[in-house]
Amino acid sequence: MDKTKYILEEKDMPTQWYNIQADLPEPLPPLIHPATKEPTQLPPPLFVDELNKQEFSKERWIDIPEEVQDIYRQWRPTTLFRARRLEKALDTPAKIYYKFEDSSPAGSHKPNTAVAQAYYNKKAGVKRITTETGAGQWGSALAMACMYFGIECKVYMVRVSYQQKPYRRNLMEVWGAKCVASPSPDTQIGKKFYDADPNHPGSLGLAISEACEDAFAHDNTQYSLGSVLNHVLMHQTVIGLETKQLMEKIGDYPDIIIGCVGGGSNAAGMFLPFVKDKIAGKNKNLKVICVEPTGAPSITKGLLTYDYGDVAGMAPIVFMYTLGHNFVPAPIHAGGLRYHGMSPLVSHLVKLGLIEGMAVPQLATFEAGIQFARTEGYISAPETNHAIRVTIDEALKCKDEGKSKVILLAHSGHGHFDMGAYDAYLSGKLEDYTYPEAKIKEALADLPNVNLK
Ligand SMILES: Cc1ncc(COP(=O)(O)O)c(C=O)c1O
């Protein structure tokens, strides 16, 4: 019998997160304070102490609190599938595996960090959390996590996604959160854009500014970020750690790891424990592909430089691949990938040549998502479809070259609330967006001047 799914016992779920900062051949460039423009380990007080500590920690392993493990067990460990039907349809000698984060209550990998962040906030006595969300996956994950810990939650949802995905908003409301379209009239920065154009499509950078402003303006309120930062990527390493255990049992090791990247958290959560081996000189040929949309191609077309994480310059300034913090990406359906920058950690690993970026256009990603659904059955999030596109392309390359490589796909979430996007694709209404060269050039002209001394 050909085995299709591999599942760990609950007792084998990781009890520690992996922090790659302990193993980097070169440390990360320092974080810059947005007010002083100087290096700092004390950024604006957006996060509670424990999360701030994790952001700069060089400890290799950090314990996952019991209370967090307890909630993880609601859906973790997640399943590792062998995509036998897809392999057969592609007639490829490649072995394709995918780790399935769709099975969390919110439908993606995002709860892995949402639960941890809500827990540390609760412990610090925080009563209210604000955040932004693109496609609504992060907002719904945080709404769910806040529900578990009895914390109030307000989500600024990028307007284009708010309109495209109304049921994601309902999901947040069911879990007790408040969700508004961004730019909103609720904050000063939001109002500036909202008054100029009440139909402004919004962007993640702008929604982050709104959520930060709200957190600064209210007592007992902290901000929470669903991607980009080191502690967020570290919380996601449960994905890769589980996968590594399972692959050891199977007796396979990936030749290629593929994940989609918005801020980089699900892909990094998968590849960091494997990149640890690569840094240690083992499995040196491991190829890691971070897939981004051609509509927001930060790694492949951006600059590696210091930039703000948000439009208003309230979030810390980080060294990353960026398209400029004023860049507003085209309204692609993969709302979670519409970010102007890339995680500093992912950017650093690209610079060190340990991983690479690749950009794919929207239509090709839906074509791949449909092929996946028509073979494996599962309907994937538009973000995930980016990774599926490259997985299929790599498997076809194996066929051409007659090579049986092991391909590991980070399957970040389901697309059950994205049927509007599938409808647009199936009815021929979906379009590709050309590379927005002029807009990126304009946005890159407005980078902060940092003082590194
Ligand atoms: C299903 C899914 N995959 C991927 C992403 C991209 O985020 P990240 O790069 O942090 O994994 C998102 C973001 O919202 C998402 O919802």
Coordinates of C-alpha atoms and ligand atoms in Angstrom, one line a residue:
M1 CA 0.0 0.0 0.0
D2 CA 1.4 3.4 -0.9
K3 CA 1.2 5.7 2.1
T4 CA -0.5 9.1 1.6
K5 CA -0.3 10.8 4.9
Y6 CA 2.2 11.0 7.7
I7 CA 1.1 12.2 11.2
L8 CA 3.0 12.5 14.4
E9 CA 1.5 11.6 17.7
E10 CA 0.4 14.5 19.9
K11 CA 3.2 13.6 22.4
D12 CA 5.8 14.1 19.6
M13 CA 4.8 17.7 18.9
P14 CA 7.8 20.1 19.3
T15 CA 8.1 21.6 22.8
Q16 CA 10.6 24.3 21.7
W17 CA 10.9 26.7 18.8
Y18 CA 14.1 26.9 16.8
N19 CA 15.8 30.3 16.7
I20 CA 18.2 30.5 13.7
Q21 CA 19.8 33.6 15.1
A22 CA 22.0 31.2 17.1
D23 CA 23.4 29.7 14.0
L24 CA 23.7 32.5 11.4
P25 CA 27.1 32.7 9.8
E26 CA 26.8 36.5 10.0
P27 CA 24.5 38.3 12.4
L28 CA 21.4 40.2 11.3
P29 CA 22.0 43.9 10.6
P30 CA 20.7 46.0 13.6
L31 CA 17.1 47.2 13.9
I32 CA 16.7 51.0 13.6
H33 CA 14.5 53.1 15.8
P34 CA 12.0 55.0 13.6
A35 CA 12.4 58.2 15.7
T36 CA 16.2 58.3 16.4
K37 CA 17.1 56.5 13.2
E38 CA 19.8 54.8 15.2
P39 CA 20.4 51.1 16.0
T40 CA 18.3 49.9 19.0
Q41 CA 17.2 46.8 20.9
L42 CA 14.4 48.9 22.4
P43 CA 12.1 49.7 19.5
P44 CA 8.9 51.7 20.1
P45 CA 6.8 49.9 22.8
L46 CA 4.6 48.0 20.4
F47 CA 5.3 44.6 21.8
V48 CA 5.4 43.1 25.3
D49 CA 8.8 42.4 26.8
E50 CA 8.9 38.7 26.2
L51 CA 8.3 39.1 22.5
N52 CA 10.8 41.9 22.3
K53 CA 13.3 39.6 24.0
Q54 CA 12.7 36.8 21.6
E55 CA 13.2 39.3 18.7
F56 CA 16.9 39.7 19.6
S57 CA 17.5 36.4 21.3
K58 CA 20.5 34.3 20.3
E59 CA 19.3 31.2 22.2
R60 CA 19.0 28.3 19.8
W61 CA 15.9 26.8 21.4
I62 CA 13.1 28.6 23.2
D63 CA 10.5 26.7 25.2
I64 CA 7.0 26.7 24.0
P65 CA 4.9 27.5 27.1
E66 CA 2.6 24.7 28.2
E67 CA -0.5 26.9 27.7
V68 CA 0.5 27.5 24.1
Q69 CA 1.2 23.8 23.5
D70 CA -2.2 23.0 24.9
I71 CA -3.9 25.2 22.3
Y72 CA -1.6 24.0 19.5
R73 CA -2.8 20.5 20.2
Q74 CA -6.3 21.5 19.0
W75 CA -4.9 21.0 15.5
R76 CA -1.2 20.1 15.8
P77 CA 0.7 18.2 14.8
T78 CA -0.4 18.8 11.2
T79 CA -0.4 16.2 8.5
L80 CA 2.4 15.7 6.0
F81 CA 0.9 14.4 2.7
R82 CA 2.6 12.7 -0.2
A83 CA 1.0 14.2 -3.3
R84 CA 0.6 10.9 -5.1
R85 CA -2.3 12.0 -7.3
L86 CA -0.5 15.2 -8.4
E87 CA 2.7 13.3 -9.1
K88 CA 0.7 10.8 -11.2
A89 CA -1.0 13.6 -13.2
L90 CA 2.3 15.3 -13.9
D91 CA 3.9 11.9 -14.7
T92 CA 6.9 13.0 -12.8
P93 CA 9.6 10.9 -11.1
A94 CA 9.8 13.6 -8.3
K95 CA 8.4 12.8 -4.9
I96 CA 6.2 15.7 -3.8
Y97 CA 5.3 16.2 -0.1
Y98 CA 3.2 18.9 1.4
K99 CA 2.8 20.0 5.0
F100 CA -0.8 21.0 5.6
E101 CA -1.4 24.0 7.7
D102 CA -5.0 24.4 6.5
S103 CA -6.3 22.3 9.4
S104 CA -6.1 25.0 12.1
P105 CA -9.4 26.5 13.0
A106 CA -8.6 29.7 11.1
G107 CA -7.4 27.7 8.1
S108 CA -3.7 28.6 7.9
H109 CA -0.4 28.6 9.6
K110 CA -1.0 32.0 11.2
P111 CA -2.4 30.7 14.5
N112 CA 1.0 29.2 15.3
T113 CA 2.3 32.7 16.2
A114 CA -1.1 34.3 17.0
V115 CA -1.6 31.9 19.9
A116 CA 1.9 32.5 21.2
Q117 CA 1.6 36.3 20.9
A118 CA -1.8 36.4 22.6
Y119 CA -0.5 34.2 25.4
Y120 CA 2.5 36.6 26.1
N121 CA 0.2 39.6 26.0
K122 CA -2.2 38.0 28.4
K123 CA 0.6 37.2 30.8
A124 CA 1.7 40.8 30.6
G125 CA -1.8 42.0 31.5
V126 CA -2.7 43.4 28.1
K127 CA -6.4 43.9 27.6
R128 CA -6.6 44.8 23.9
I129 CA -4.6 44.0 20.8
T130 CA -4.6 45.8 17.4
T131 CA -3.4 44.4 14.1
E132 CA -3.6 44.7 10.3
T133 CA -4.6 41.9 8.0
G134 CA -4.3 41.5 4.2
A135 CA -6.4 38.6 3.0
G136 CA -7.9 38.2 6.5
Q137 CA -6.0 35.0 7.4
W138 CA -3.9 36.8 10.0
G139 CA -6.7 38.9 11.3
S140 CA -8.9 35.8 11.8
A141 CA -6.1 33.8 13.4
L142 CA -5.4 36.6 15.9
A143 CA -9.2 37.0 16.6
M144 CA -9.3 33.3 17.4
A145 CA -6.2 33.5 19.6
C146 CA -7.5 36.5 21.5
M147 CA -10.8 34.6 22.0
Y148 CA -8.9 31.8 23.7
F149 CA -7.3 34.2 26.1
G150 CA -10.2 36.7 26.6
I151 CA -8.4 39.7 25.0
E152 CA -10.2 42.4 22.9
C153 CA -9.0 42.5 19.3
K154 CA -9.3 45.2 16.6
V155 CA -8.3 44.4 13.0
Y156 CA -7.5 46.9 10.2
M157 CA -8.2 44.9 7.0
V158 CA -6.8 46.2 3.7
R159 CA -9.9 47.5 1.9
V160 CA -9.5 45.6 -1.3
S161 CA -9.5 42.3 0.7
Y162 CA -12.3 43.6 2.9
Q163 CA -14.4 43.9 -0.2
Q164 CA -13.1 40.7 -1.9
K165 CA -13.4 38.4 1.2
P166 CA -16.4 39.5 3.3
Y167 CA -16.6 36.1 5.1
R168 CA -13.1 36.5 6.5
R169 CA -14.5 39.6 8.3
N170 CA -17.4 37.5 9.6
L171 CA -15.0 34.9 10.9
M172 CA -13.2 37.6 12.9
E173 CA -16.6 38.8 14.3
V174 CA -17.7 35.3 15.2
W175 CA -14.5 35.0 17.3
G176 CA -15.4 38.4 18.9
A177 CA -13.0 40.8 17.2
K178 CA -13.8 44.1 15.5
C179 CA -12.8 44.5 11.9
V180 CA -12.7 47.7 9.8
A181 CA -11.6 48.4 6.2
S182 CA -8.3 50.2 5.9
P183 CA -7.7 53.1 5.3
S184 CA -10.3 53.9 7.8
P185 CA -11.5 57.1 9.4
D186 CA -10.7 55.7 12.8
T187 CA -7.0 56.8 12.9
Q188 CA -5.3 60.0 11.8
I189 CA -3.1 58.3 9.2
G190 CA -6.1 56.3 7.9
K191 CA -8.3 59.4 7.7
K192 CA -5.7 61.2 5.6
F193 CA -5.9 58.5 2.9
Y194 CA -9.6 57.8 3.4
D195 CA -10.7 61.4 3.0
A196 CA -8.7 61.7 -0.2
D197 CA -10.2 58.5 -1.6
P198 CA -12.9 56.6 0.4
N199 CA -12.3 53.7 -2.1
H200 CA -8.5 53.6 -1.6
P201 CA -7.6 49.9 -2.0
G202 CA -5.3 50.1 1.0
S203 CA -2.0 48.2 1.5
L204 CA -0.5 46.2 4.3
G205 CA 2.0 49.0 5.0
L206 CA -0.9 51.5 5.6
A207 CA -2.9 49.1 7.7
I208 CA 0.1 48.4 9.9
S209 CA 0.4 52.2 10.5
E210 CA -3.3 52.4 11.5
A211 CA -2.9 49.4 13.9
C212 CA 0.3 50.9 15.4
E213 CA -1.3 54.4 15.9
D214 CA -4.3 52.8 17.6
A215 CA -2.1 50.8 19.9
F216 CA -0.1 53.9 20.9
A217 CA -3.3 55.9 21.4
H218 CA -5.0 53.5 23.8
D219 CA -4.1 52.3 27.3
N220 CA -3.5 48.6 27.9
T221 CA -3.3 48.1 24.1
Q222 CA -0.5 46.4 22.2
Y223 CA 0.1 45.8 18.6
S224 CA 0.7 42.4 17.0
L225 CA 2.3 41.5 13.7
G226 CA 1.6 38.3 11.8
S227 CA 4.8 38.0 9.8
V228 CA 8.2 39.7 9.0
L229 CA 9.7 39.9 12.5
N230 CA 12.2 37.3 13.9
H231 CA 9.9 36.1 16.8
V232 CA 7.0 35.5 14.4
L233 CA 9.2 33.4 12.0
M234 CA 10.5 31.5 15.0
H235 CA 7.0 30.6 16.3
Q236 CA 6.3 29.1 12.8
T237 CA 9.3 26.7 13.1
V238 CA 6.9 24.1 14.6
I239 CA 6.0 23.5 10.9
G240 CA 9.5 22.6 9.8
L241 CA 10.4 20.8 13.1
E242 CA 7.4 18.5 12.7
T243 CA 8.2 17.9 9.0
K244 CA 11.8 17.1 9.8
Q245 CA 10.7 14.4 12.4
L246 CA 8.3 12.9 9.9
M247 CA 10.8 12.9 7.0
E248 CA 13.4 11.2 9.2
K249 CA 10.8 8.5 9.9
I250 CA 10.1 8.2 6.2
G251 CA 13.8 8.2 5.3
D252 CA 13.6 11.1 2.9
Y253 CA 15.2 14.5 2.9
P254 CA 14.1 17.4 0.7
D255 CA 16.1 18.5 -2.3
I256 CA 13.9 21.5 -2.8
I257 CA 11.7 23.4 -0.3
I258 CA 9.1 25.7 -1.7
G259 CA 6.9 28.3 0.1
C260 CA 5.1 31.4 -0.8
V261 CA 6.3 34.7 0.9
G262 CA 4.4 37.8 1.9
G263 CA 6.4 38.7 4.9
G264 CA 8.1 35.3 4.9
S265 CA 6.6 33.5 8.0
N266 CA 5.2 30.2 6.7
A267 CA 8.0 29.5 4.3
A268 CA 10.6 30.3 6.9
G269 CA 8.7 28.2 9.5
M270 CA 9.2 25.3 7.1
F271 CA 12.7 25.9 5.9
L272 CA 14.6 27.3 8.9
P273 CA 15.1 23.9 10.6
F274 CA 16.4 22.6 7.3
V275 CA 18.6 25.6 6.6
K276 CA 20.2 24.9 10.1
D277 CA 21.6 21.7 8.5
K278 CA 22.8 23.6 5.4
I279 CA 24.6 26.1 7.6
A280 CA 26.2 23.2 9.5
G281 CA 27.5 21.9 6.1
K282 CA 25.0 19.0 5.8
N283 CA 22.8 18.7 2.7
K284 CA 24.6 21.6 1.1
N285 CA 22.6 21.2 -2.1
L286 CA 19.3 21.9 -0.5
K287 CA 17.5 24.5 -2.6
V288 CA 14.9 26.8 -0.9
I289 CA 12.6 28.8 -3.1
C290 CA 10.6 31.7 -1.7
V291 CA 7.8 32.5 -4.1
E292 CA 6.4 36.0 -4.4
P293 CA 3.9 37.6 -6.8
T294 CA 5.1 39.6 -9.8
G295 CA 2.7 42.3 -8.5
A296 CA 4.8 42.7 -5.3
P297 CA 8.3 41.3 -6.1
S298 CA 10.3 42.5 -3.2
I299 CA 13.1 39.9 -3.3
T300 CA 13.4 39.7 -7.1
K301 CA 13.0 43.4 -8.0
G302 CA 13.4 45.3 -4.7
L303 CA 16.5 46.9 -3.1
L304 CA 18.2 45.4 -0.1
T305 CA 18.3 48.4 2.2
Y306 CA 16.9 50.0 5.4
D307 CA 13.2 50.9 5.1
Y308 CA 10.2 51.4 7.2
G309 CA 7.9 48.5 7.8
D310 CA 4.8 50.7 7.4
V311 CA 3.6 53.8 5.5
A312 CA 3.6 56.3 8.4
G313 CA 7.1 55.2 9.7
M314 CA 5.8 54.1 13.2
A315 CA 7.1 50.5 13.0
P316 CA 10.8 49.8 13.4
I317 CA 13.1 50.4 10.3
V318 CA 14.6 47.1 9.2
F319 CA 17.2 46.0 6.7
M320 CA 15.3 44.1 4.1
Y321 CA 14.4 43.7 0.4
T322 CA 11.9 46.5 -0.2
L323 CA 9.9 48.1 -2.9
G324 CA 9.6 51.3 -0.8
H325 CA 7.2 51.7 2.1
N326 CA 5.0 53.9 -0.1
F327 CA 4.5 51.3 -2.8
V328 CA 0.9 50.2 -3.1
P329 CA 0.8 46.7 -4.8
A330 CA -1.8 45.9 -7.4
P331 CA -5.0 44.4 -6.0
I332 CA -4.0 40.8 -6.6
H333 CA -6.2 38.2 -4.8
A334 CA -3.3 36.8 -2.8
G335 CA -3.8 39.7 -0.3
G336 CA -1.3 38.2 2.2
L337 CA 1.5 38.7 -0.4
R338 CA 0.7 42.4 -1.0
Y339 CA 3.5 43.7 1.2
H340 CA 6.3 46.2 0.1
G341 CA 9.0 44.5 2.1
M342 CA 10.4 41.1 3.1
S343 CA 11.3 39.7 6.5
P344 CA 14.9 40.8 7.5
L345 CA 15.7 37.2 8.2
V346 CA 14.6 35.9 4.8
S347 CA 16.3 38.9 3.2
H348 CA 19.5 38.1 5.1
L349 CA 19.4 34.4 4.1
V350 CA 18.9 35.4 0.4
K351 CA 21.9 37.7 0.7
L352 CA 24.0 34.9 2.2
G353 CA 23.0 32.6 -0.8
L354 CA 21.3 30.1 1.5
I355 CA 17.8 30.6 -0.1
E356 CA 16.5 32.3 -3.2
G357 CA 13.4 34.2 -4.4
M358 CA 11.3 33.7 -7.5
A359 CA 8.3 35.7 -8.8
V360 CA 5.2 34.3 -10.5
P361 CA 2.2 36.0 -12.1
Q362 CA -1.3 35.7 -10.8
L363 CA -3.0 33.7 -13.5
A364 CA -0.4 30.9 -13.5
T365 CA -0.8 30.5 -9.8
F366 CA -4.6 29.9 -10.1
E367 CA -4.0 27.5 -12.9
A368 CA -1.7 25.6 -10.6
G369 CA -4.2 25.8 -7.7
I370 CA -6.9 24.3 -9.9
Q371 CA -4.6 21.5 -11.0
F372 CA -3.8 20.8 -7.3
A373 CA -7.6 20.8 -6.4
R374 CA -8.4 18.5 -9.3
T375 CA -5.8 16.0 -8.2
E376 CA -5.2 16.3 -4.5
G377 CA -8.8 17.6 -3.8
Y378 CA -7.8 20.5 -1.5
I379 CA -8.6 24.0 -2.5
S380 CA -5.7 26.2 -1.6
A381 CA -5.4 29.9 -0.6
P382 CA -4.4 32.2 -3.5
E383 CA -1.1 32.8 -1.5
T384 CA -0.4 29.1 -1.3
N385 CA -1.1 28.7 -5.1
H386 CA 2.1 30.7 -5.7
A387 CA 4.1 27.9 -4.0
I388 CA 2.1 25.2 -5.8
R389 CA 2.9 26.9 -9.2
V390 CA 6.6 26.5 -8.5
T391 CA 6.2 23.0 -7.1
I392 CA 4.5 21.9 -10.3
D393 CA 7.2 23.6 -12.4
E394 CA 10.0 21.9 -10.4
A395 CA 8.3 18.5 -10.7
L396 CA 8.0 19.0 -14.4
K397 CA 11.7 19.9 -14.6
C398 CA 12.4 16.6 -12.8
K399 CA 10.4 14.8 -15.5
D400 CA 12.4 16.6 -18.3
E401 CA 15.7 15.8 -16.6
G402 CA 14.7 12.3 -15.6
K403 CA 15.6 13.1 -11.9
S404 CA 13.7 11.9 -8.9
K405 CA 14.0 14.8 -6.5
V406 CA 12.2 15.2 -3.2
I407 CA 10.1 18.4 -3.3
L408 CA 8.7 19.7 -0.1
L409 CA 5.9 22.3 -0.3
A410 CA 4.7 24.5 2.6
H411 CA 1.0 24.3 2.2
S412 CA 0.1 27.5 4.1
G413 CA -3.7 27.5 4.0
H414 CA -7.0 26.7 2.4
G415 CA -9.0 28.9 0.0
H416 CA -12.5 28.3 1.3
F417 CA -13.0 32.1 1.8
D418 CA -11.4 32.9 -1.5
M419 CA -14.0 31.5 -3.8
G420 CA -14.6 34.9 -5.3
A421 CA -11.1 34.8 -6.6
Y422 CA -11.6 31.3 -8.1
D423 CA -14.9 32.5 -9.6
A424 CA -13.0 35.4 -11.3
Y425 CA -10.4 33.0 -12.6
L426 CA -12.9 30.4 -13.9
S427 CA -15.0 33.1 -15.6
G428 CA -11.9 34.6 -17.3
K429 CA -12.1 37.9 -15.4
L430 CA -8.8 37.6 -13.5
E431 CA -5.8 39.4 -14.9
D432 CA -2.1 39.5 -14.6
Y433 CA -0.4 42.7 -13.5
T434 CA 2.7 43.8 -15.3
Y435 CA 5.8 44.6 -13.3
P436 CA 5.1 48.1 -11.8
E437 CA 8.6 49.5 -12.5
A438 CA 7.7 53.2 -12.5
K439 CA 5.7 52.9 -9.2
I440 CA 8.5 51.0 -7.5
K441 CA 11.1 53.5 -8.7
E442 CA 9.0 56.3 -7.3
A443 CA 8.6 54.6 -4.0
L444 CA 12.3 53.7 -3.7
A445 CA 13.1 57.4 -3.9
D446 CA 11.7 57.9 -0.5
L447 CA 13.8 55.7 1.8
P448 CA 14.8 56.7 5.4
N449 CA 18.2 58.0 6.2
V450 CA 19.6 55.9 8.9
N451 CA 22.5 56.6 11.2
L452 CA 24.6 53.5 11.6
K453 CA 27.5 55.5 13.2
Ligands
LIG1 C1 -2.5 31.3 3.5 C2 -1.4 32.3 3.5 N1 -0.2 31.9 3.1 C3 0.8 32.8 3.1 C4 0.7 34.1 3.6 C5 1.8 35.0 3.5 O1 2.4 35.3 4.8 P1 3.8 34.8 5.2 O2 4.7 35.1 4.2 O3 4.0 35.5 6.5 O4 3.6 33.3 5.4 C6 -0.6 34.5 4.1 C7 -0.7 35.9 4.6 O5 -1.7 36.3 4.9 C8 -1.6 33.6 4.1 O6 -2.8 33.9 4.5

